Structure formats: C-alpha cells, structure tokens
Coordinates of C-alpha atoms and ligand atoms in Angstrom, one line a residue:
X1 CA 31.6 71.3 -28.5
X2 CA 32.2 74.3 -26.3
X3 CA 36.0 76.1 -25.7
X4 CA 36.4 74.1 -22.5
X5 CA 36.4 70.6 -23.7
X6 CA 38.1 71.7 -26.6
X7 CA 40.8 72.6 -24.6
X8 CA 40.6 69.6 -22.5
X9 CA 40.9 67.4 -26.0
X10 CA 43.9 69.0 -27.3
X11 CA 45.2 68.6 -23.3
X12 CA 44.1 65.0 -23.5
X13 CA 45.8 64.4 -27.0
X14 CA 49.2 64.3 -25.4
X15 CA 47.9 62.0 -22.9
X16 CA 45.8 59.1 -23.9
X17 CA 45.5 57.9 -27.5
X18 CA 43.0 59.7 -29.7
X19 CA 42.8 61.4 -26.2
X20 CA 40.4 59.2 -24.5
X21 CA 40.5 56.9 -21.9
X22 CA 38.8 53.8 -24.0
X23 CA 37.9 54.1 -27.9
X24 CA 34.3 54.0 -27.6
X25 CA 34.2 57.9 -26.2
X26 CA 36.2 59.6 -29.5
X27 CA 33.3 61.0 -31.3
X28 CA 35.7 63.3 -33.5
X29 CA 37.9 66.4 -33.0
X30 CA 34.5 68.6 -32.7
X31 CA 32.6 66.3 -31.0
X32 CA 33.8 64.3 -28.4
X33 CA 32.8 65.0 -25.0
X34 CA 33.8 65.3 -21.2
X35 CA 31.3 65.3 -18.9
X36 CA 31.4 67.5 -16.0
X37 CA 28.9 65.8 -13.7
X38 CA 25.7 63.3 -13.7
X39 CA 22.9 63.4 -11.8
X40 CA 20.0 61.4 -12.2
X41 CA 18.7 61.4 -15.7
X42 CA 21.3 64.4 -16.9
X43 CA 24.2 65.1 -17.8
X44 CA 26.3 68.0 -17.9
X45 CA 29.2 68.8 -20.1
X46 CA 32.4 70.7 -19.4
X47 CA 31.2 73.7 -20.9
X48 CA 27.8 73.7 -18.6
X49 CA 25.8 72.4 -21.1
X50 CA 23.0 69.7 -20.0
X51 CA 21.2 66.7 -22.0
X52 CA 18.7 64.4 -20.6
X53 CA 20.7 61.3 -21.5
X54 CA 19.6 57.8 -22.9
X55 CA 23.2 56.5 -23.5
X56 CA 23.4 55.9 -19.5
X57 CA 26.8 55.1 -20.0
X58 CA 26.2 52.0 -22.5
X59 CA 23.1 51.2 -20.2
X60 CA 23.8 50.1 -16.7
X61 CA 22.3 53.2 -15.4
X62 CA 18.8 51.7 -14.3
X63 CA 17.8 53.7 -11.6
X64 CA 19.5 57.2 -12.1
X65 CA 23.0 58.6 -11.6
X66 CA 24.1 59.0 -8.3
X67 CA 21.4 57.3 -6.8
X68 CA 21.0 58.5 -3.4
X69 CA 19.7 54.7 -2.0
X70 CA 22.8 53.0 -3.9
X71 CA 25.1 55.6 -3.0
X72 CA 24.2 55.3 0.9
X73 CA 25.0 51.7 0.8
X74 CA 28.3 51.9 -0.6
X75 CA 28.9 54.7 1.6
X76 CA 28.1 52.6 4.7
X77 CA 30.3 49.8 3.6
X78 CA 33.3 51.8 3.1
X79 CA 32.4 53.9 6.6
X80 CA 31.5 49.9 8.6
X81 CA 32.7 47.3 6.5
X82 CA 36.1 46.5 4.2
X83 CA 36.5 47.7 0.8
X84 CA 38.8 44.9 -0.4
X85 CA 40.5 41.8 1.6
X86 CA 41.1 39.0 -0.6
X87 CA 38.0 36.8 1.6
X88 CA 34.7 36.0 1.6
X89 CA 32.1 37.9 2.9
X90 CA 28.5 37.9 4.3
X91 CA 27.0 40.3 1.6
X92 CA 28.7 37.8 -1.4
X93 CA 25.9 35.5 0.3
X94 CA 23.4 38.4 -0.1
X95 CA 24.0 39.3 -3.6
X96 CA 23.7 35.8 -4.9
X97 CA 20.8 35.3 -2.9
X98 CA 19.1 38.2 -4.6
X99 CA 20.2 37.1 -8.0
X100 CA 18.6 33.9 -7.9
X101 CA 15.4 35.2 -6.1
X102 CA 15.1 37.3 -9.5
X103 CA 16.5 35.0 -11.9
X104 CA 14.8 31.1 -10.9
X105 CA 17.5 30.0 -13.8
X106 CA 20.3 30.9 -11.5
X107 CA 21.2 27.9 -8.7
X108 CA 25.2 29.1 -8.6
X109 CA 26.8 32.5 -9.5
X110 CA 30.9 33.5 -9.6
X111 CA 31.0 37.7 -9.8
X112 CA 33.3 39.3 -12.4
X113 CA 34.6 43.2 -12.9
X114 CA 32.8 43.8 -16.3
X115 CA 31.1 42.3 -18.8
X116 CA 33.7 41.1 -20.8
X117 CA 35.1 39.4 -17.4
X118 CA 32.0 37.7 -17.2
X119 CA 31.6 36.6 -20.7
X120 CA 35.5 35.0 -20.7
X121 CA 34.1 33.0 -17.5
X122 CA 31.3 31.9 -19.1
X123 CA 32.7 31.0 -22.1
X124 CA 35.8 28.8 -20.1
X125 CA 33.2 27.2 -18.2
X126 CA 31.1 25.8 -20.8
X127 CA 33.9 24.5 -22.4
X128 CA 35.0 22.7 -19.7
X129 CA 32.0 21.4 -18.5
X130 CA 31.4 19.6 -22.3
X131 CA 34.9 19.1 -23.7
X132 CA 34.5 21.0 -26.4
X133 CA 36.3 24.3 -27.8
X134 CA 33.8 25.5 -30.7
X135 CA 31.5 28.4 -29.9
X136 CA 28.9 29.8 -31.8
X137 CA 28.1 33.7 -31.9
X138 CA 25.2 35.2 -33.8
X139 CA 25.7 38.1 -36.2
X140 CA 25.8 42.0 -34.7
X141 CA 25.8 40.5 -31.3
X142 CA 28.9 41.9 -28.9
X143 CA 30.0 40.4 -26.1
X144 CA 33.1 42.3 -25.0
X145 CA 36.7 43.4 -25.5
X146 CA 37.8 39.3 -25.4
X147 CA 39.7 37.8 -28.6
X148 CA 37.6 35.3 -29.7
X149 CA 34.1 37.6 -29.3
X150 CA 36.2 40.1 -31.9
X151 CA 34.8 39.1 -34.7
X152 CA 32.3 41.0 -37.0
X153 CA 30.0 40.6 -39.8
X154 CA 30.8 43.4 -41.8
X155 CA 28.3 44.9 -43.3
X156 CA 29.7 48.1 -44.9
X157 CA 31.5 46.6 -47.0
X158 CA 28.6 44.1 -48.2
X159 CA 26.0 44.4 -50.9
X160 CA 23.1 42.7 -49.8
X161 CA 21.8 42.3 -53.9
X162 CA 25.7 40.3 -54.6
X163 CA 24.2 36.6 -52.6
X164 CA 27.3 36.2 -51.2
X165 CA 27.5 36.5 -47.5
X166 CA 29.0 39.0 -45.8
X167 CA 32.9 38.9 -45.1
X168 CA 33.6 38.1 -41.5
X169 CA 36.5 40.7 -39.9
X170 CA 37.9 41.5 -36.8
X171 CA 37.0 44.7 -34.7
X172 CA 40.6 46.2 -35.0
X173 CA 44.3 44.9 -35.3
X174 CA 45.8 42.9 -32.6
X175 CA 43.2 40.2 -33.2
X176 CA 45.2 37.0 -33.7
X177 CA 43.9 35.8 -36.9
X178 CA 43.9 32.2 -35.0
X179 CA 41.2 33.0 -32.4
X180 CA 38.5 33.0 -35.2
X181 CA 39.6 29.3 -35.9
X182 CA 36.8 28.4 -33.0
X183 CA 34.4 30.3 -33.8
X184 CA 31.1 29.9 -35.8
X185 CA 28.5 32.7 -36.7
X186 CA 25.0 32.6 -37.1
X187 CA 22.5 35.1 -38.0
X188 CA 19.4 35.9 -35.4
X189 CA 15.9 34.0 -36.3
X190 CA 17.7 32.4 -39.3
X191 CA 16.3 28.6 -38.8
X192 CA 18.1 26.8 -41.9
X193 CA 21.2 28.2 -40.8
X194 CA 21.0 26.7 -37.7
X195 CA 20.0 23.1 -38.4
X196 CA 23.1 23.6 -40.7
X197 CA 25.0 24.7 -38.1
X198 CA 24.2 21.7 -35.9
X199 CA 24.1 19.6 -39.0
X200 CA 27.8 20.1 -39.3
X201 CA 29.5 20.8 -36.4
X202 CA 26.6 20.3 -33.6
X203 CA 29.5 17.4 -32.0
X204 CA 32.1 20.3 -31.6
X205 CA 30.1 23.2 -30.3
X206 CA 30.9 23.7 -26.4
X207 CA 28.1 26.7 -26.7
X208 CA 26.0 29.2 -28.8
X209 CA 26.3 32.5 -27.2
X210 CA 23.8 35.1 -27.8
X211 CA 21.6 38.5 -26.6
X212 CA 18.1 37.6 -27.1
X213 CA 17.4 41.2 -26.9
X214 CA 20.3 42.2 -29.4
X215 CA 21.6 45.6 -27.3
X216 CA 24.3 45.8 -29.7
X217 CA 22.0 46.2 -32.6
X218 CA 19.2 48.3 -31.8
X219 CA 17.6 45.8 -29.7
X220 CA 16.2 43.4 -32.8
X221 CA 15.0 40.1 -31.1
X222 CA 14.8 36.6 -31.2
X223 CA 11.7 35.2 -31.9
X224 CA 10.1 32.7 -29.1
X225 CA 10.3 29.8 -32.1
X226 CA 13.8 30.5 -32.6
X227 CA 14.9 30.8 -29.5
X228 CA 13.8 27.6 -28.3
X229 CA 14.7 25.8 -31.6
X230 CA 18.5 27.0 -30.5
X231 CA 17.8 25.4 -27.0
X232 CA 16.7 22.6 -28.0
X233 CA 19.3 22.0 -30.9
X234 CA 22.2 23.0 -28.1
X235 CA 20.7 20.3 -25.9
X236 CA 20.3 17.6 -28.5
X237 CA 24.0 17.7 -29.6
X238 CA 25.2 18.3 -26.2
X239 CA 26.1 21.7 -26.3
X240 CA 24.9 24.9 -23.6
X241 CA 23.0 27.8 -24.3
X242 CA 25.0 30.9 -23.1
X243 CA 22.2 33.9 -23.1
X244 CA 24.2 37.0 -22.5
X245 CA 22.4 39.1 -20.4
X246 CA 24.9 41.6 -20.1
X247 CA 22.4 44.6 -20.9
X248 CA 19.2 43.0 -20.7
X249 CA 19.6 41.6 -17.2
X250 CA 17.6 43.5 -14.6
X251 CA 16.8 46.2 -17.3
X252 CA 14.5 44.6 -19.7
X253 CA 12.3 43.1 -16.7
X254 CA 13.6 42.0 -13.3
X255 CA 14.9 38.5 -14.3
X256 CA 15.7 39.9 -17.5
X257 CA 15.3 38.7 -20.8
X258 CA 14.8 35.1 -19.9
X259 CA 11.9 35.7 -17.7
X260 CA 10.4 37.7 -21.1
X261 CA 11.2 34.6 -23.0
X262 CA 9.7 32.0 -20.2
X263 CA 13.1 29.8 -21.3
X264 CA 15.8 29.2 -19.0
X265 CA 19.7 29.0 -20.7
X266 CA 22.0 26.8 -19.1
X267 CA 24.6 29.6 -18.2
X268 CA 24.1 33.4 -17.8
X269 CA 26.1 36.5 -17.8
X270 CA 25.1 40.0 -15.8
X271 CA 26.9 43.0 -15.4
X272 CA 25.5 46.6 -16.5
X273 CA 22.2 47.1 -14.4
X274 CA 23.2 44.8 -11.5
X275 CA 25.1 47.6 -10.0
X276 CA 23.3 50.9 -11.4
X277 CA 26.7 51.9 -12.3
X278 CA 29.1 50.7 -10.6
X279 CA 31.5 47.9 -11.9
X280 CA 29.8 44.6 -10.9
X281 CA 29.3 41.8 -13.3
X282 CA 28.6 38.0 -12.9
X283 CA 27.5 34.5 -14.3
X284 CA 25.8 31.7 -12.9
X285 CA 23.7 29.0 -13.9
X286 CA 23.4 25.2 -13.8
X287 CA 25.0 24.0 -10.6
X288 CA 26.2 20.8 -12.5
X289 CA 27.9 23.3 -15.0
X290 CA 28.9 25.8 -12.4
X291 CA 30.2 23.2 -10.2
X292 CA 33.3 22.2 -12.7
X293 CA 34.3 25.8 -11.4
X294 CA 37.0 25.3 -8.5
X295 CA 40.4 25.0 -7.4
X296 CA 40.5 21.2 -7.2
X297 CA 42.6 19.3 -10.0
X298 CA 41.0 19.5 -13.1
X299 CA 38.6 22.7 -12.3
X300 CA 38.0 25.6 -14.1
X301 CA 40.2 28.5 -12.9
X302 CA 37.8 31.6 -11.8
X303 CA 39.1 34.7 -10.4
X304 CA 40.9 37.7 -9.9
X305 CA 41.9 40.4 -7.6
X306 CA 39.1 43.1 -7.7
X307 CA 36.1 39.8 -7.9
X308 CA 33.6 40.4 -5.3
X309 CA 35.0 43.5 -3.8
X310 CA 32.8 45.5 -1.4
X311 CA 32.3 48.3 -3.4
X312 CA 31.0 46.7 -6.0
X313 CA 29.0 44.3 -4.1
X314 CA 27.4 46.3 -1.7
X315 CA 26.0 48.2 -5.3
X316 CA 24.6 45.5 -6.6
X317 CA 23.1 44.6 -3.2
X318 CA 21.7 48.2 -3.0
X319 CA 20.4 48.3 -6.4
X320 CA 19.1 44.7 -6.7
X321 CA 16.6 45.1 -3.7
X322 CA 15.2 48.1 -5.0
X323 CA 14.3 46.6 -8.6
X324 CA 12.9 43.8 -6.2
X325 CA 10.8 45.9 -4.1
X326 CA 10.1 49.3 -6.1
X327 CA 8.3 49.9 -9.1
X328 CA 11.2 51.3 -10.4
X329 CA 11.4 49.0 -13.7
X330 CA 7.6 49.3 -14.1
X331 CA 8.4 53.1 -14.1
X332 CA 11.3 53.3 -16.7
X333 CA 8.8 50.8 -18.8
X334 CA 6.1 53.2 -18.6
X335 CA 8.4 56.6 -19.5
X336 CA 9.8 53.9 -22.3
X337 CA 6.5 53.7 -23.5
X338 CA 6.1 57.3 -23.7
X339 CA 8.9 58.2 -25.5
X340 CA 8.6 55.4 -27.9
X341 CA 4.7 56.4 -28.4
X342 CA 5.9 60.2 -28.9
X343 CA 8.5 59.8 -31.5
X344 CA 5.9 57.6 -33.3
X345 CA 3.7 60.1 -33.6
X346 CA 6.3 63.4 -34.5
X347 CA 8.6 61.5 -36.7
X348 CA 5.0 60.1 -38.6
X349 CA 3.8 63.6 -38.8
X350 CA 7.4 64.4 -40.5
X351 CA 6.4 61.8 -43.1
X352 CA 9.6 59.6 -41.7
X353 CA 8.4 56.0 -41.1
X354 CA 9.7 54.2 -37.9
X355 CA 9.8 51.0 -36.2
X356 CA 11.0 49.7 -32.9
X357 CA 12.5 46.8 -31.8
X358 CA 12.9 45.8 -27.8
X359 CA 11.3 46.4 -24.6
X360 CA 10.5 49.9 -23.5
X361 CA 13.7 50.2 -21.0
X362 CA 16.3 49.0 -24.1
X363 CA 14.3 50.1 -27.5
X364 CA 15.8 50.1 -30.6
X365 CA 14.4 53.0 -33.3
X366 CA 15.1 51.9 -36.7
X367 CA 13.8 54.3 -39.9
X368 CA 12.6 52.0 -41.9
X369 CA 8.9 50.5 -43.2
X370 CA 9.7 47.3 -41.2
X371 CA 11.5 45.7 -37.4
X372 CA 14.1 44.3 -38.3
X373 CA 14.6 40.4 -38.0
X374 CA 18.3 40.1 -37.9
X375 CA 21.5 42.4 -38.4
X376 CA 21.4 42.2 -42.2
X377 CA 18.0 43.5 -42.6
X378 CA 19.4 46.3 -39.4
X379 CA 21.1 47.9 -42.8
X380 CA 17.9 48.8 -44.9
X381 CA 17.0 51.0 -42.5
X382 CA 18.1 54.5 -43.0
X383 CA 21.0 54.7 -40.7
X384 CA 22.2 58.2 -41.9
X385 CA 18.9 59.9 -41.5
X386 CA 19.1 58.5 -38.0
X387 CA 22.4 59.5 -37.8
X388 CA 21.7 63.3 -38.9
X389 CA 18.2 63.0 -36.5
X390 CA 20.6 61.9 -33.4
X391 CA 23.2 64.5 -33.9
X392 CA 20.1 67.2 -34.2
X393 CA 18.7 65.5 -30.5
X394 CA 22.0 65.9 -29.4
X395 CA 22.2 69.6 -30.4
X396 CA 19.3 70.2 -28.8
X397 CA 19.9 68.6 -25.1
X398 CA 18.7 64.9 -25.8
X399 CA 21.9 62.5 -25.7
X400 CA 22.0 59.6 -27.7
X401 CA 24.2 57.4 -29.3
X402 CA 24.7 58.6 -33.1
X403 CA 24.8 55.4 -34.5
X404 CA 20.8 53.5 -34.3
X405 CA 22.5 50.2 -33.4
X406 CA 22.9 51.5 -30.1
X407 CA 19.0 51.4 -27.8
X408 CA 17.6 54.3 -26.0
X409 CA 18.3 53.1 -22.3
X410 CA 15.7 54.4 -19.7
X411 CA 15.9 54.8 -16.2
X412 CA 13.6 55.2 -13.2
X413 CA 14.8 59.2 -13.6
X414 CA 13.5 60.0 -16.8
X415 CA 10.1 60.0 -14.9
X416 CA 10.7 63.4 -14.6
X417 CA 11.4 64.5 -17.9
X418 CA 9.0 67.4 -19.7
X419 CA 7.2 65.3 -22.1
X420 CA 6.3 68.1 -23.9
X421 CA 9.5 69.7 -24.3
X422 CA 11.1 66.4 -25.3
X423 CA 8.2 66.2 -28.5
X424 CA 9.0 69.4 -29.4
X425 CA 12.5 68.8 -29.8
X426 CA 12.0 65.4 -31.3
X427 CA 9.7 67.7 -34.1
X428 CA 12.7 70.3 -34.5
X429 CA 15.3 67.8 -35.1
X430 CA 13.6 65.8 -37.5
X431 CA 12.7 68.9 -39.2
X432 CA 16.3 69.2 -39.2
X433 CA 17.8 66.0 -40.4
X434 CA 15.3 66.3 -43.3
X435 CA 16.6 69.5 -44.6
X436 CA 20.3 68.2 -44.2
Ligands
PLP501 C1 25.9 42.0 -24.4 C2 27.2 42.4 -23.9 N1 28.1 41.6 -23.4 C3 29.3 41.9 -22.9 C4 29.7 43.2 -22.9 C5 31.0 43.7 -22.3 O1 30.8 44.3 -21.1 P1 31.9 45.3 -20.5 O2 31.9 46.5 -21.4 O3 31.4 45.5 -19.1 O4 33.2 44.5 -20.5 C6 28.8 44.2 -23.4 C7 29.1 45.6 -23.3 O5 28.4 46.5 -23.8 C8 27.5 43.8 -23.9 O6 26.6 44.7 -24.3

C-alpha cells in the first residue's frame, strides 16, 4: 500500500467506519485499497499502481470497465431521455424483452437496485404465491445483505473429524436471532439431506433458494442429478425453486446458469452482469407466480424509488444487446480457458496440485487433490497457501480476491492480456507462497 492511500485511510478513518464505504473493501491497515481509475480490464490504485483485475468489482464487470458501447447509451439517455420520473417507460419494455429473449424461463420480470433488492423480492413473492413462510438456503451460498439470508455455516470453528455438524451463525451482530426461525439449510449435492428436508418440513417450505454455480464459494456446482432432484422435490410438496442468478446470469452463458443446466426454476434473480456495472438487478419468472405481484388487495407489494430508473436501464439495455449479438461471452470463455489451462500447468510444475470448479468466466481455483462437492469439503483445500499465492498475484499486478471462495471473474477485456507475462507471474508467486 503506497503513501497516498495510506494517507487517504487514515483521512477516511474519521469518516466512515473502519474507513470504508461498505465492509467488504477493509482489507487491513496495510492493505486496503482506493482505486484511482478503471479502464477496461485494469485497475489503477491511488499510488499509480496498475493490476489486471479479476475481482471486477464482485463480478458484474462482463464486458470491461468503462465500456465505450454501454457508456454511449447511458450518455444518450441522460443527453435525450429522463434520468428518473416516477413512470413507465418505453425501454422498461426493451429490457424485459431482452431478458426473456435470453432467458426462455422468464415470461414476467419486476427490476430491483441490487442483488439483495432482488433476492427480498423474490423471496416475498414466493411466499405469497404458496402461503408459506419457510425457506430453504444451501450451505456457503450468499444471497445478500437481507436478515433472513444472514445466516452462515461456520466452518472455522468446525472440525470436520468431531461428526457433529457445523454450528449455524449469523454474518455479524444486528441479526435478530428470530429471522433464522424460518430458515432451513442444506448442503449442495447432499441427496439424503434433502429427502429429509422435504420429509420433514416439505408442507412448510415456500422455496429452496440456491446458486447452482456457487459464486460465493469458489464456484463448486450442483450436479445435473441434484439439481433436478431439488426441482422435482420443490414441485412435489408444492414449493418453488428460487435459482439465484445474481452472478451467474449473463456471465456464465447468455441465459446463465439455467440454460447450462437445461432446467428452468420457477423464479429467478439478476443483477451483476445485466448492467456491466451499473446498478441494475431484477427477477422474473412464472407469470402465474409473478402475477400475485401488484397493487390490487391482497398483492405482493414491489417497489421503490430508484426501480427501473433510466440510468440503470438504459445499461442493462446497452449491455444485454451486446452479449446477444457479440461474441463477447465466447471471448471471456475462451481467455477463461486460458488462464485456467496456464495456472494448471505453472502451479503443477511448482508441485502444488489444483482443481477448478465453474465455467471459464466465474472459475473457482481450489488447492487441493480434488473439486470440491459442497462447502464442507471447500475447507480441505489449502486455503492459506491460496491465501499467501493471492497476496503474491496481488504484489505482482494480478488482483484477486485473497480469500479462494471468491471466482476469478473474466471479461471480454482480458482478451488483451500478455499471456506470457501473466504465467510468469503466476510462476513467481507460487514460488513465493511456497517459501512463506
Ligand atoms: C448470489 C448473490 N445473490 C445476491 C447478492 C447480493 O447482491 P448485491 O450485492 O447487489 O446486493 C450477491 C452479491 O454478491 C450474490 O453473489
């Protein structure tokens, strides 16, 4: 951390708590960072240093920062159109349109500011649509800064050899201890755990949310079998199947992690890549679900005041047409591929054995002689060598998250990145960790 954003932290210390604008960016008194600009694939810090980044700002940078297409068409709309009004507008029209021509799940969408926003809309819905309160989440998923999602397996504090499972705690105080009452967990690809979960309170459950593509834990995934066992199981007992596509939609393939799967859930969530950055989210799905949504007695209240506005929109119109009509996904697969193919190779010749989980846009890299299944299994992977090997990367102008739960995001930028160079870094930083 150069003098610059050192001086900025202390500044900032007065200011915000911990001295950042939301928890997730404190990386420590030496290490947290303030960006100075973003362009394309790189970043560059406050004291002019520059990193090829795969964080993309937890991952909804899909094309590239500052996109000139995207930016254009936000641009226009704040030069020709309105920012904000309160009404509908032609392009809500658009967007949805696009959605669905991507996603053939999709017949009705409601747009949100963030993922979180999404997920509580969701979540409402599908509870009013059966009657029921109970919601099933699956272990190491994350589905936003919203009560009842705050709840954690905790897996520090576990010892996989004791048989006991692992305690269940909130992310951080404020949690009402209450809002866990309606929740139920369930670990990914576990099938006994499910037939026991519908075995025993399959009549309560409004929903199981899930990722499919876990972006919260290093992209492990649900298997085909599983997946459709939890579909079916929702549908026998009459509850929905909320897939959360928050970081897999239009990342992981243009109608996202479903069209991977070829199985449809009966409500879906988007933000992240819908709007290449900027905040856009949404969820849609059944229209008999969707249509318990409305302002007539006995609807499900939807809105708020930013919901649709033209900034936003005019983003996601931007940036969906361009997946639609570009390569560009086939071209952050392919630089995915790559990378993915390259670390293989150094980190094998380093005697460090890897595995990854995930599509090539959203992989997960986990050190360790196997994929992992499900979150448990996440934690016999070596997590500090990854730790020590990301802080190296980072050192050495490759930004990452330091923590392996978190996927390498790609973008249609990183097409341009020196292959070569980013090997031979990859080779110095394992070189590193190991010595460490
Ligand atoms: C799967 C998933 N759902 C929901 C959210 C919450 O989204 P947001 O941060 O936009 O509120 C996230 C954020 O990372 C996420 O990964």
């Amino acid at each position: 951390m150069g003098p610059e954003q050192h001086r900025l932290l202390q500044a900032a210390y007065g200011l915000m708590p911990q001295g950042v604008a939301e928890n997730y960016r404190f990386w420590g008194p030496d290490r947290t960072v303030f960006v100075q600009s973003a362009k394309g694939c790189w970043l560059t810090d406050c004291d002019g240093k520059r990193y090829v980044d795969f964080r993309l700002g937890y991952g909804p940078i899909i094309l590239g920062y500052q996109d000139a297409r995207v930016d254009a068409a936000v641009i226009e709309q704040i030069q020709s159109g309105a920012t904000l009004t309160g009404f509908s507008t032609p392009l809500d029209l658009q967007v949805v349109e696009k959605i669905k021509a991507l996603c053939p799940q999709i017949d009705k969408v409601r747009f949100a500011n963030s993922g979180t926003e999404a997920v509580m809309g969701a979540i409402r819905t599908a509870r009013a649509f059966t009657g029921r309160d109970r919601v099933a989440i699956v272990e190491g998923g994350f589905h936003g800064l919203y009560d009842e999602m705050m709840w954690k397996t905790d897996l520090e504090q576990w010892d996989p050899s004791s048989g006991q499972r692992p305690p269940v705690i909130p992310f951080g105080a404020g949690i009402p201890e209450k809002s866990r009452d309606l929740m139920e967990f369930i670990r990914l690809n576990d099938a006994e755990g499910l037939q026991q979960l519908f075995e025993f309170k399959g009549e309560e459950l409004a929903c199981v949310i899930l990722e499919p593509i876990i972006g919260n834990a290093g992209s492990i995934s649900a298997t085909p079998e599983w997946l459709a066992m939890l579909k079916s199981l929702c549908h026998q007992h009459g509850a929905l199947l909320v897939l959360d596509e928050v970081k897999t939609g239009f990342r992981v393939a243009k109608g996202g992690a479903q069209s991977l799967y070829g199985l449809h859930a009966d409500l879906t969530t988007f933000a992240k890549a819908m709007g290449n950055g900027y905040p856009v989210a949404a969820f849609g799905g059944r229209a008999d679900v969707m249509d318990r949504i409305g302002s007539f007695k006995g609807g499900v209240v939807h809105g708020g005041t930013y919901s649709a506005n033209l900034i936003a929109l005019s983003a996601a119109n931007a940036t969906l047409d361009i997946l639609m009509n570009t390569p560009a996904l086939e071209v952050a697969h392919h630089v995915g591929s790559q990378l993915m193919a390259i670390l293989k190779s150094t980190l094998h010749e380093a005697g460090v054995p890897v595995q990854f989980a995930g599509p090539p846009s959203m992989f997960g890299v986990h050190l360790g002689e196997s994929v992992p299944t499900n979150y448990r299994d996440w934690r016999k992977t070596d997590n500090r060598l990854y730790e020590k090997f990301a802080w190296a990367m980072i050192d050495r102008g490759v930004m990452l998250e330091p923590d392996s739960r978190e996927p390498w995001f790609l973008c249609e930028a990183h097409q341009t990145l020196d292959l070569d160079w980013f090997a031979q870094v990859t080779r110095d930083a394992i070189a590193h960790a190991l010595k460490t």
